[in-house]
Amino acid sequence: MSLAARLLLAFGLVAIIATAFVGLTLREASREIIEGGFAERIDAAHAGVRQQLAWEADALRDLLPPLCRHDTFVDKAHVELERAKGDPDAMDTGSRIALGRLVPSQAKALRLDELSLVAGDGSVLGAEDAARIGARDKRLAELIQAPGGAPRLRPAKAGGEPSLEVHCALSRHGVTIGLVGARRIGPVLARIGEAYHVRLTAAREGELAPRSSEAEVVRVLHFAEIPGLDVVASVPRDPLRQALARLDRAIALTGATVLAIAVAMAVVLARSLSRPLVALARETREVMSGAPRRVEGRGGREIADLAAAFNATIDELAAMRKRLAATERIAARREVARQIAHEIKNPLAPIRAAVETLRRLRQRDDPAFDDYFAEATSTVLNEVHRIANIVTEFTQFARLPPPNLTPIDLVAVARGVITLHAAPASGEATSGAGSTSSTGATSGAPSPRVELVADPIPQVSADRDQLIQVLTNLVQNGLDAASAVRRDPRVSVTIGPLPNDRVRIVVRDNGPGVAEEMVPRLFEPYATSKEKGTGLGLAIAQRIVFEHGGEITYRKAKKGGAVFEIWLPIAGPPLLEKPLGDTTVRPRPPDAPRS
């Protein structure tokens, strides 16, 4: 099977499986969320009904007793019934008519759905419903004989609905009269159910509790505050079915779209993968048959990694070539250094002996030497001193030992070098800035000539003494160059990590920088712009850095001054005995950040 066919099959299966998995998961989650919303609405309605019924019960509990205790309406009815000796039929017809008219107005004032004025035998003397007047209700007779208290549930009659019922009674001189009031529960349930979009109905006695079905969610609510009251809460499932239907359509449309995109991506990837592989193979063959050059990995990350690994190998081969060339050049310069040292050392002994002889003759007051003794001896001694310095520098360059690698704290090494150079020279202008450097200078003290800024880095495998020599050379060169043109020479040293397990050292000064004509020969032996320099300091520094497997470069700072950057491998030099070296100024690596 070709790569394109395999990609098409794989992407298609992934698209279908992913869409099905996500769709089913989303559908089930949506169902649970909507069902949870139904349950939350029912719970909210349950709490609302409980709160409203509790309020209604509290209001009814204290509504009628005050009327039975000291209301003129009840007192008048009791007086009339007492005149009739407790017999409602013996009451005056006019009085009964008057009482019958007063009860509806009292019911309206008390916001009661039902209100009955009842005699002790259960006869209804007055009611909001005129048809009930004159009837005798045994239940009402028993009710007014019982002590009053909290409202109780009155079950629904045939065709009616349950109500909260409360009563009070007045008994004097053997005559009892009472008030029985009720408020229907139905309006409360309708009002709260409408607020929460839940249908609430009071359960009837003897009826089986309904159950949830595909059409609606049903739950029976119980209220401990009103014994015997059960409310059926139901929510239709139509919104759920509609939402799931819309979700199914959206999932199907999304699945088709994802499948089409996956097929298109498979086609594009099949073509894009085959072309880079062919191109990479062709470039690799060209590299192996010609001069080393970098190849470009166009395509996926794996192809880019392959190209990067190949390029790293090519770079290492090129570095090995440069190291070999640098080794040959350094060997030749060592021989030149030895020869120059040998040639210069020969005349030093007779020159020194001649000068000492002249001084001894001068001490004997020989007239022949009075005119030129001081000038001649001074000139000869200066030249001897200069020749001795040259010999020392060249000897050091020729006999520089290979690095003795040990794990060192590079920041501590740099701090030690900076401490020796940080104090301002006598007469040098000081700054009143309150900055703090690595040497601990604070506000009010002269600013240090050399400052250190260091980020956390691991220990580096290197030769401690040789790195001290490199840093000392760069810092001293920076101070010398800046002191020639400024009253406040400054040098900053920055140390930080680099990618690929390397560290970076940046030495920057505020001097004039290196002259453009000196830049190509900056790291060559004998190349110097100093009047008394030998030109070996930077050559020795470059050799030390190269033998540590690192790089040293120069660039001019944006605001003036010289910037030397050193990159060192944390693990020490690579496998070659002689690290990559060159005697010319090197460009900055593209991945090295600027500070």
Coordinates of C-alpha atoms in Angstrom, one line a residue:
M1 CA 0.0 0.0 0.0
S2 CA 1.4 3.4 -1.0
L3 CA 2.1 6.2 1.5
A4 CA -0.8 8.2 0.2
A5 CA -3.3 5.3 0.6
R6 CA -2.1 4.6 4.1
L7 CA -2.4 8.2 5.1
L8 CA -5.9 8.5 3.6
L9 CA -7.0 5.4 5.5
A10 CA -5.4 6.5 8.7
F11 CA -6.7 10.0 8.6
G12 CA -10.2 8.8 7.7
L13 CA -10.3 6.3 10.5
V14 CA -9.0 8.9 13.0
A15 CA -11.6 11.5 11.8
I16 CA -14.5 9.0 12.1
I17 CA -13.4 7.5 15.4
A18 CA -12.6 10.9 16.9
T19 CA -15.9 12.4 15.7
A20 CA -17.9 9.4 17.0
F21 CA -16.2 9.4 20.3
V22 CA -16.4 13.2 20.8
G23 CA -20.0 13.2 19.5
L24 CA -21.2 10.5 21.8
T25 CA -19.4 12.0 24.7
L26 CA -20.8 15.4 24.0
R27 CA -24.3 14.0 23.5
E28 CA -24.3 12.1 26.7
A29 CA -22.8 15.1 28.6
S30 CA -25.5 17.3 27.1
R31 CA -28.2 14.9 28.1
E32 CA -26.9 14.8 31.6
I33 CA -26.6 18.6 31.7
I34 CA -30.2 19.1 30.5
E35 CA -31.5 16.3 32.8
G36 CA -29.6 18.0 35.6
G37 CA -31.3 21.3 34.7
F38 CA -34.7 19.5 35.0
A39 CA -33.7 18.2 38.4
E40 CA -32.5 21.7 39.5
R41 CA -35.7 23.3 38.4
I42 CA -37.7 20.7 40.3
D43 CA -35.5 21.2 43.4
A44 CA -35.9 24.9 43.1
A45 CA -39.7 24.6 42.8
H46 CA -39.7 22.2 45.8
A47 CA -37.9 24.8 47.9
G48 CA -40.2 27.6 46.6
V49 CA -43.3 25.7 47.4
R50 CA -42.0 24.7 50.9
Q51 CA -41.1 28.4 51.6
Q52 CA -44.5 29.7 50.4
L53 CA -46.5 27.0 52.2
A54 CA -44.6 27.7 55.4
W55 CA -45.4 31.4 55.0
E56 CA -49.1 30.6 54.4
A57 CA -49.2 28.4 57.4
D58 CA -47.7 31.0 59.7
A59 CA -50.1 33.6 58.3
L60 CA -53.2 31.4 58.8
R61 CA -52.1 30.3 62.3
D62 CA -52.7 33.8 63.7
L63 CA -55.4 34.9 61.4
L64 CA -58.7 33.6 63.0
P65 CA -58.0 33.4 66.8
P66 CA -58.2 37.2 67.3
L67 CA -61.7 37.2 65.7
C68 CA -63.0 34.6 68.1
R69 CA -61.5 36.4 71.1
H70 CA -62.7 40.0 70.6
D71 CA -64.3 40.6 67.3
T72 CA -67.8 42.2 67.3
F73 CA -68.9 40.1 64.4
V74 CA -68.3 36.8 66.3
D75 CA -69.6 38.2 69.5
K76 CA -72.9 39.3 67.8
A77 CA -73.3 35.9 66.3
H78 CA -72.7 34.2 69.7
V79 CA -75.2 36.5 71.4
E80 CA -77.9 35.7 68.8
L81 CA -77.2 32.0 69.1
E82 CA -77.3 32.3 72.9
R83 CA -80.8 33.9 72.7
A84 CA -81.9 31.0 70.6
K85 CA -80.6 28.7 73.4
G86 CA -78.0 27.2 71.0
D87 CA -80.6 26.2 68.4
P88 CA -79.7 27.7 65.0
D89 CA -83.2 27.1 63.7
A90 CA -84.6 29.2 66.5
M91 CA -82.5 32.2 65.6
D92 CA -84.2 35.3 64.3
T93 CA -84.4 35.2 60.5
G94 CA -83.2 38.8 60.1
S95 CA -80.1 38.1 62.2
R96 CA -79.3 35.0 60.2
I97 CA -79.5 37.0 57.0
A98 CA -77.3 39.7 58.4
L99 CA -74.7 37.2 59.5
G100 CA -74.8 35.5 56.1
R101 CA -74.0 38.8 54.5
L102 CA -71.1 39.6 56.8
V103 CA -69.2 36.4 56.3
P104 CA -68.3 36.9 52.6
S105 CA -67.0 40.4 53.3
Q106 CA -64.9 39.0 56.2
A107 CA -63.5 36.2 53.9
K108 CA -62.5 38.8 51.3
A109 CA -60.9 41.0 53.9
L110 CA -58.9 38.0 55.2
R111 CA -58.0 36.8 51.7
L112 CA -59.5 33.4 52.5
D113 CA -60.9 31.2 49.7
E114 CA -63.4 29.7 52.2
L115 CA -64.9 31.0 55.5
S116 CA -67.7 29.5 57.4
L117 CA -69.5 30.6 60.6
V118 CA -70.4 27.4 62.3
A119 CA -72.7 26.6 65.3
G120 CA -71.8 24.0 67.8
D121 CA -73.9 21.3 66.1
G122 CA -72.2 21.9 62.8
S123 CA -74.8 24.2 61.2
V124 CA -73.4 26.7 58.8
L125 CA -74.7 30.1 59.9
G126 CA -72.8 32.0 57.2
A127 CA -70.4 31.3 54.4
E128 CA -68.8 32.9 51.3
D129 CA -70.8 30.4 49.3
A130 CA -74.5 31.2 50.0
A131 CA -75.5 27.6 49.0
R132 CA -73.8 26.2 52.0
I133 CA -75.8 28.3 54.5
G134 CA -78.2 26.2 56.6
A135 CA -76.3 23.0 55.9
R136 CA -75.1 20.9 58.8
D137 CA -71.6 19.4 58.6
K138 CA -70.6 16.9 61.2
R139 CA -66.9 17.4 60.4
L140 CA -67.1 21.1 61.1
A141 CA -68.9 20.4 64.4
E142 CA -66.0 18.1 65.5
L143 CA -63.5 20.6 64.1
I144 CA -64.6 23.6 66.2
Q145 CA -64.7 21.4 69.3
A146 CA -61.0 20.7 68.9
P147 CA -58.4 23.2 70.1
G148 CA -57.0 25.6 67.4
G149 CA -53.4 25.6 66.3
A150 CA -51.4 25.2 63.2
P151 CA -53.2 24.9 59.8
R152 CA -53.9 21.4 58.7
L153 CA -54.4 19.9 55.2
R154 CA -58.0 19.5 54.1
P155 CA -57.9 16.8 51.4
A156 CA -59.6 17.5 48.1
K157 CA -63.2 16.7 47.7
A158 CA -64.6 15.3 44.5
G159 CA -63.8 17.8 41.8
G160 CA -62.1 20.1 44.3
E161 CA -58.6 20.7 45.4
P162 CA -56.7 20.4 48.7
S163 CA -56.6 23.4 51.0
L164 CA -54.9 24.6 54.2
E165 CA -57.6 24.9 56.8
V166 CA -57.6 26.8 60.2
H167 CA -60.3 27.4 62.8
C168 CA -61.1 29.1 66.0
A169 CA -64.1 28.8 68.5
L170 CA -65.9 30.9 71.1
S171 CA -67.7 29.0 74.0
R172 CA -69.7 30.8 76.7
H173 CA -72.7 29.8 78.7
G174 CA -72.7 26.4 77.1
V175 CA -73.0 27.8 73.6
T176 CA -70.2 27.3 71.0
I177 CA -69.7 29.1 67.8
G178 CA -66.7 28.9 65.5
L179 CA -65.0 30.2 62.3
V180 CA -63.5 27.8 59.8
G181 CA -61.3 29.3 57.1
A182 CA -59.3 27.7 54.2
R183 CA -56.9 28.7 51.5
R184 CA -56.5 26.5 48.4
I185 CA -53.0 25.2 47.6
G186 CA -53.6 25.1 43.9
P187 CA -52.9 28.8 43.2
V188 CA -49.7 28.6 45.2
L189 CA -48.5 25.6 43.2
A190 CA -49.5 27.2 39.9
R191 CA -47.7 30.4 40.7
I192 CA -44.4 28.8 41.7
G193 CA -44.6 26.2 38.9
E194 CA -44.9 28.9 36.4
A195 CA -41.9 30.7 37.8
Y196 CA -39.7 27.6 37.5
H197 CA -41.3 26.2 34.4
V198 CA -42.5 23.1 36.3
R199 CA -46.0 21.7 36.4
L200 CA -47.0 21.2 40.1
T201 CA -50.2 19.4 41.0
A202 CA -51.4 18.1 44.4
A203 CA -51.6 14.3 44.6
R204 CA -55.0 12.9 45.4
E205 CA -55.6 10.4 48.1
G206 CA -55.7 6.8 46.9
E207 CA -54.1 7.6 43.5
L208 CA -50.9 5.9 42.4
A209 CA -47.8 8.1 42.2
P210 CA -47.0 8.8 38.6
R211 CA -43.5 7.8 37.2
S212 CA -41.1 9.4 34.8
S213 CA -41.4 8.5 31.1
E214 CA -40.0 9.4 27.7
A215 CA -42.5 12.3 27.6
E216 CA -41.8 13.9 30.9
V217 CA -39.7 13.8 34.1
V218 CA -41.9 13.2 37.2
R219 CA -41.1 13.4 40.8
V220 CA -43.3 13.3 43.9
L221 CA -42.5 16.0 46.4
H222 CA -43.2 15.6 50.1
F223 CA -43.6 18.4 52.6
A224 CA -42.9 17.7 56.3
E225 CA -44.4 21.1 57.2
I226 CA -47.9 20.0 55.9
P227 CA -48.4 16.4 56.9
G228 CA -50.2 14.4 54.2
L229 CA -49.5 16.8 51.4
D230 CA -47.8 15.3 48.3
V231 CA -47.2 17.3 45.2
V232 CA -46.4 15.8 41.8
A233 CA -43.8 17.9 39.9
S234 CA -43.4 17.2 36.1
V235 CA -41.2 18.7 33.4
P236 CA -41.8 17.8 29.7
R237 CA -38.9 16.3 27.9
D238 CA -39.6 18.1 24.6
P239 CA -36.7 20.6 25.1
L240 CA -34.3 17.6 25.7
R241 CA -35.4 15.9 22.5
Q242 CA -35.2 19.0 20.5
A243 CA -31.7 19.9 21.8
L244 CA -30.4 16.3 21.2
A245 CA -31.8 16.4 17.7
R246 CA -30.0 19.7 17.0
L247 CA -26.9 18.2 18.5
D248 CA -27.1 15.1 16.4
R249 CA -27.3 17.2 13.2
A250 CA -24.4 19.3 14.3
I251 CA -22.3 16.3 15.1
A252 CA -23.1 14.7 11.7
L253 CA -22.2 17.9 9.9
T254 CA -19.0 18.3 11.9
G255 CA -18.1 14.7 11.3
A256 CA -18.5 15.1 7.5
T257 CA -16.5 18.3 7.6
V258 CA -13.7 16.8 9.7
L259 CA -13.6 13.7 7.4
A260 CA -13.3 16.0 4.3
I261 CA -10.5 18.0 6.0
A262 CA -8.7 14.8 7.1
V263 CA -8.8 13.4 3.5
A264 CA -7.5 16.7 2.1
M265 CA -4.7 16.9 4.7
A266 CA -3.8 13.3 4.0
V267 CA -3.4 14.1 0.3
V268 CA -1.4 17.2 1.0
L269 CA 0.9 15.4 3.6
A270 CA 1.4 12.5 1.2
R271 CA 2.7 14.8 -1.4
S272 CA 4.6 17.1 1.0
L273 CA 6.4 14.1 2.6
S274 CA 7.5 12.4 -0.6
R275 CA 8.9 15.5 -2.1
P276 CA 11.2 16.5 0.9
L277 CA 12.5 13.0 1.2
V278 CA 13.4 12.9 -2.5
A279 CA 15.0 16.3 -2.3
L280 CA 16.9 15.5 0.9
A281 CA 18.3 12.3 -0.7
R282 CA 19.4 14.3 -3.7
E283 CA 21.1 17.0 -1.6
T284 CA 22.7 14.3 0.5
R285 CA 24.2 12.7 -2.6
E286 CA 25.4 16.1 -3.8
V287 CA 27.0 16.8 -0.4
M288 CA 28.8 13.5 -0.3
S289 CA 30.2 14.0 -3.8
G290 CA 31.1 17.6 -3.5
A291 CA 32.2 20.3 -1.0
P292 CA 30.4 20.1 2.4
R293 CA 27.4 22.4 2.6
R294 CA 24.2 22.6 4.6
V295 CA 21.0 20.9 3.5
E296 CA 17.5 22.1 4.1
G297 CA 14.9 19.7 5.6
R298 CA 11.6 20.8 4.1
G299 CA 8.6 18.9 5.6
G300 CA 7.8 17.5 9.0
R301 CA 9.8 17.8 12.2
E302 CA 11.4 14.4 11.7
I303 CA 12.7 15.4 8.3
A304 CA 14.0 18.7 9.9
D305 CA 15.6 16.7 12.7
L306 CA 17.2 14.4 10.1
A307 CA 18.5 17.4 8.2
A308 CA 19.7 19.1 11.4
A309 CA 21.6 15.9 12.4
F310 CA 23.2 15.7 8.9
N311 CA 24.1 19.4 9.0
A312 CA 25.7 18.9 12.5
T313 CA 27.8 16.1 11.1
I314 CA 28.9 18.3 8.1
D315 CA 29.6 21.2 10.5
E316 CA 31.8 18.9 12.7
L317 CA 33.7 17.8 9.6
A318 CA 34.2 21.4 8.6
A319 CA 35.3 22.2 12.2
M320 CA 37.8 19.3 12.1
R321 CA 39.3 20.7 9.0
K322 CA 39.6 24.2 10.5
R323 CA 41.1 22.7 13.7
L324 CA 43.7 20.9 11.7
A325 CA 44.6 24.1 9.7
A326 CA 44.7 26.1 12.9
T327 CA 47.0 23.5 14.5
E328 CA 49.4 23.8 11.6
R329 CA 49.4 27.6 11.8
I330 CA 49.9 27.6 15.6
A331 CA 52.8 25.0 15.3
A332 CA 54.5 27.3 12.7
R333 CA 54.1 30.3 15.0
R334 CA 55.5 28.4 17.9
E335 CA 58.7 27.7 15.9
V336 CA 58.9 31.4 14.9
A337 CA 58.5 32.3 18.5
R338 CA 61.3 30.0 19.6
Q339 CA 63.6 31.4 17.0
I340 CA 62.9 35.0 17.8
A341 CA 63.4 34.3 21.5
H342 CA 66.7 32.6 20.7
E343 CA 67.8 35.5 18.6
I344 CA 66.8 38.2 21.0
K345 CA 68.3 36.5 24.1
N346 CA 71.8 36.3 22.6
P347 CA 72.7 40.0 22.8
L348 CA 71.1 40.6 26.1
A349 CA 74.1 39.4 28.2
P350 CA 76.8 41.6 26.4
I351 CA 74.4 44.6 26.3
R352 CA 73.8 44.3 30.1
A353 CA 77.5 43.8 30.7
A354 CA 78.4 46.9 28.6
V355 CA 76.0 49.0 30.4
E356 CA 77.3 47.8 33.8
T357 CA 80.9 48.5 32.6
L358 CA 80.0 52.0 31.5
R359 CA 78.3 52.7 34.8
R360 CA 81.4 51.4 36.7
L361 CA 83.7 53.7 34.5
R362 CA 81.4 56.6 35.2
Q363 CA 81.7 55.9 38.9
R364 CA 85.5 56.3 38.5
D365 CA 84.9 59.8 37.1
D366 CA 86.2 59.0 33.6
P367 CA 86.0 62.2 31.6
A368 CA 85.3 60.4 28.3
F369 CA 81.9 59.3 29.4
D370 CA 80.5 62.4 31.0
D371 CA 78.7 63.7 27.9
Y372 CA 76.8 60.7 26.8
F373 CA 76.8 58.3 29.8
A374 CA 73.2 59.1 31.2
E375 CA 71.5 59.1 27.8
A376 CA 73.3 56.0 26.5
T377 CA 72.7 53.9 29.6
S378 CA 69.0 55.0 29.7
T379 CA 68.4 54.1 26.1
V380 CA 70.2 50.7 26.4
L381 CA 68.4 49.8 29.5
N382 CA 65.0 50.7 28.0
E383 CA 65.7 48.5 25.0
V384 CA 66.9 45.7 27.2
H385 CA 63.6 45.9 29.1
R386 CA 61.6 45.9 25.9
I387 CA 63.5 43.0 24.5
A388 CA 63.0 41.1 27.8
N389 CA 59.2 41.6 27.6
I390 CA 59.1 40.5 24.0
V391 CA 61.0 37.4 24.9
T392 CA 58.7 36.6 27.9
E393 CA 55.6 37.0 25.8
F394 CA 56.8 34.9 22.9
T395 CA 58.1 32.3 25.3
Q396 CA 54.7 32.1 27.0
F397 CA 53.0 31.8 23.6
A398 CA 55.4 29.0 22.5
R399 CA 55.2 27.1 25.8
L400 CA 51.6 27.4 26.6
P401 CA 50.6 24.0 28.1
P402 CA 47.5 22.1 27.1
P403 CA 44.5 22.9 29.4
N404 CA 44.3 21.0 32.7
L405 CA 40.5 20.4 32.7
T406 CA 38.7 20.4 36.1
P407 CA 35.1 21.4 37.0
I408 CA 35.2 25.1 38.0
D409 CA 32.8 27.8 39.0
L410 CA 33.2 30.2 36.1
V411 CA 31.3 33.0 37.9
A412 CA 33.6 32.8 40.9
V413 CA 36.7 32.9 38.6
A414 CA 35.4 36.0 36.9
R415 CA 34.6 37.6 40.2
G416 CA 38.1 37.1 41.4
V417 CA 39.5 38.7 38.2
I418 CA 37.1 41.6 38.5
T419 CA 38.0 42.2 42.1
L420 CA 41.6 43.0 41.1
H421 CA 40.5 45.6 38.5
A422 CA 37.3 47.0 40.0
A423 CA 38.7 49.8 42.1
P424 CA 39.0 53.2 40.3
A425 CA 42.5 54.4 39.6
S426 CA 43.9 57.3 41.5
G427 CA 42.5 60.6 40.1
E428 CA 39.9 58.9 38.0
A429 CA 36.5 60.5 37.9
T430 CA 33.9 58.7 40.0
S431 CA 30.2 58.4 39.5
G432 CA 27.6 59.2 42.2
A433 CA 25.2 56.6 40.9
G434 CA 23.9 54.2 43.5
S435 CA 24.2 51.0 41.5
T436 CA 25.5 47.9 43.1
S437 CA 28.1 45.8 41.3
S438 CA 29.6 42.4 41.9
T439 CA 32.2 43.9 44.2
G440 CA 29.5 45.3 46.6
A441 CA 29.8 49.0 45.7
T442 CA 26.6 50.8 46.9
S443 CA 25.1 54.3 46.8
G444 CA 27.6 56.9 48.0
A445 CA 30.7 55.0 47.0
P446 CA 32.8 55.4 43.8
S447 CA 31.4 53.3 41.0
P448 CA 33.6 50.3 40.2
R449 CA 35.6 50.3 37.0
V450 CA 34.6 46.7 36.3
E451 CA 31.2 45.2 36.9
L452 CA 29.9 41.6 36.7
V453 CA 26.4 40.5 35.7
A454 CA 26.0 36.7 35.9
D455 CA 23.0 34.3 35.5
P456 CA 23.0 30.9 37.1
I457 CA 25.2 28.4 35.1
P458 CA 26.5 24.9 35.8
Q459 CA 30.1 24.2 36.5
V460 CA 32.3 24.2 33.4
S461 CA 35.1 21.7 32.6
A462 CA 38.1 24.1 32.0
D463 CA 41.6 25.1 33.1
R464 CA 41.1 27.7 35.9
D465 CA 44.5 29.4 35.4
Q466 CA 44.2 29.7 31.7
L467 CA 40.7 31.2 31.9
I468 CA 41.9 33.7 34.5
Q469 CA 44.6 34.6 32.0
V470 CA 42.0 35.2 29.2
L471 CA 39.7 37.3 31.4
T472 CA 42.6 39.3 32.8
N473 CA 43.8 40.1 29.3
L474 CA 40.4 41.1 28.0
V475 CA 39.5 43.2 31.1
Q476 CA 42.9 44.9 31.1
N477 CA 42.8 45.6 27.4
G478 CA 39.3 47.2 27.8
L479 CA 40.5 49.4 30.7
D480 CA 43.6 50.5 28.8
A481 CA 41.6 51.3 25.7
A482 CA 38.9 53.2 27.6
S483 CA 41.4 55.1 29.8
A484 CA 43.0 56.5 26.7
V485 CA 39.9 58.5 25.7
R486 CA 37.7 58.7 28.8
R487 CA 38.0 59.9 32.4
D488 CA 35.6 57.2 33.5
P489 CA 36.8 53.9 31.9
R490 CA 34.3 51.1 32.5
V491 CA 34.3 47.4 31.6
S492 CA 31.3 45.1 32.1
V493 CA 31.5 41.3 32.2
T494 CA 28.4 39.3 31.5
I495 CA 28.1 35.5 32.0
G496 CA 25.1 33.4 31.1
P497 CA 23.9 30.1 29.6
L498 CA 23.6 29.3 25.9
P499 CA 21.7 26.6 24.1
N500 CA 23.4 23.3 23.3
D501 CA 25.1 23.0 26.7
R502 CA 27.3 26.1 26.3
V503 CA 28.1 29.2 28.3
R504 CA 28.8 32.7 27.1
I505 CA 31.2 35.4 28.5
V506 CA 30.8 38.9 27.2
V507 CA 33.4 41.6 28.0
R508 CA 32.3 45.1 27.0
D509 CA 34.1 48.4 27.5
N510 CA 33.2 52.0 26.9
G511 CA 36.4 52.8 24.9
P512 CA 36.7 53.7 21.2
G513 CA 36.7 50.1 19.9
V514 CA 39.2 48.5 17.6
A515 CA 40.2 50.3 14.5
E516 CA 38.6 49.0 11.3
E517 CA 42.0 48.2 9.7
M518 CA 43.0 46.1 12.7
V519 CA 39.9 43.9 12.9
P520 CA 41.0 41.3 10.2
R521 CA 44.3 40.8 12.1
L522 CA 43.0 41.2 15.6
F523 CA 43.9 37.7 16.8
E524 CA 47.1 37.3 14.8
P525 CA 50.5 37.3 16.7
Y526 CA 52.5 40.5 16.5
A527 CA 49.4 42.5 15.5
T528 CA 48.9 45.4 18.0
S529 CA 48.0 49.1 18.0
K530 CA 49.7 49.7 21.4
E531 CA 53.0 51.5 21.5
K532 CA 54.5 49.0 24.0
G533 CA 52.4 46.0 23.1
T534 CA 53.7 42.7 21.7
G535 CA 50.4 41.7 20.0
L536 CA 50.4 38.3 21.7
G537 CA 47.7 38.8 24.4
L538 CA 44.7 38.2 22.1
A539 CA 46.6 35.5 20.2
I540 CA 47.2 33.7 23.5
A541 CA 43.6 34.2 24.6
Q542 CA 42.3 32.9 21.3
R543 CA 44.5 29.8 21.5
I544 CA 43.3 29.1 25.1
V545 CA 39.7 29.4 24.0
F546 CA 40.2 27.2 21.0
E547 CA 41.9 24.5 23.0
H548 CA 38.9 24.6 25.3
G549 CA 36.7 23.8 22.3
G550 CA 35.2 27.3 22.3
E551 CA 35.0 30.4 20.1
I552 CA 36.0 34.0 20.7
T553 CA 34.7 36.9 18.5
Y554 CA 34.9 40.6 18.4
R555 CA 32.2 43.2 17.4
K556 CA 31.8 46.9 17.9
A557 CA 29.2 47.9 20.4
K558 CA 26.2 49.9 19.2
K559 CA 27.0 52.8 21.4
G560 CA 30.8 52.6 21.0
G561 CA 33.4 50.4 22.6
A562 CA 34.6 46.9 22.0
V563 CA 32.7 43.7 22.7
F564 CA 34.5 40.4 23.0
E565 CA 32.3 37.3 23.2
I566 CA 33.4 33.8 24.2
W567 CA 31.4 30.6 23.9
L568 CA 32.6 27.6 25.9
P569 CA 31.2 24.1 26.0
I570 CA 30.2 23.1 29.5
A571 CA 31.6 19.6 29.1
G572 CA 35.0 20.8 27.9
P573 CA 36.7 20.4 24.5
P574 CA 35.1 18.0 21.9
L575 CA 36.7 14.7 20.8
L576 CA 39.5 16.3 18.8
E577 CA 42.8 16.9 20.6
K578 CA 43.0 20.4 19.1
P579 CA 39.7 22.4 19.1
L580 CA 38.5 24.4 16.2
G581 CA 40.8 27.4 15.7
D582 CA 41.3 30.3 13.3
T583 CA 43.5 33.3 13.3
T584 CA 40.9 35.7 11.9
V585 CA 38.0 37.4 13.4
R586 CA 35.0 35.1 13.5
P587 CA 31.4 36.1 12.8
R588 CA 28.8 35.6 15.5
P589 CA 27.0 32.2 15.4
P590 CA 23.4 32.7 14.3
D591 CA 22.0 31.1 17.4
A592 CA 24.0 33.1 19.9
P593 CA 21.9 35.8 21.6
R594 CA 23.1 39.3 21.9
S595 CA 23.3 40.9 25.3

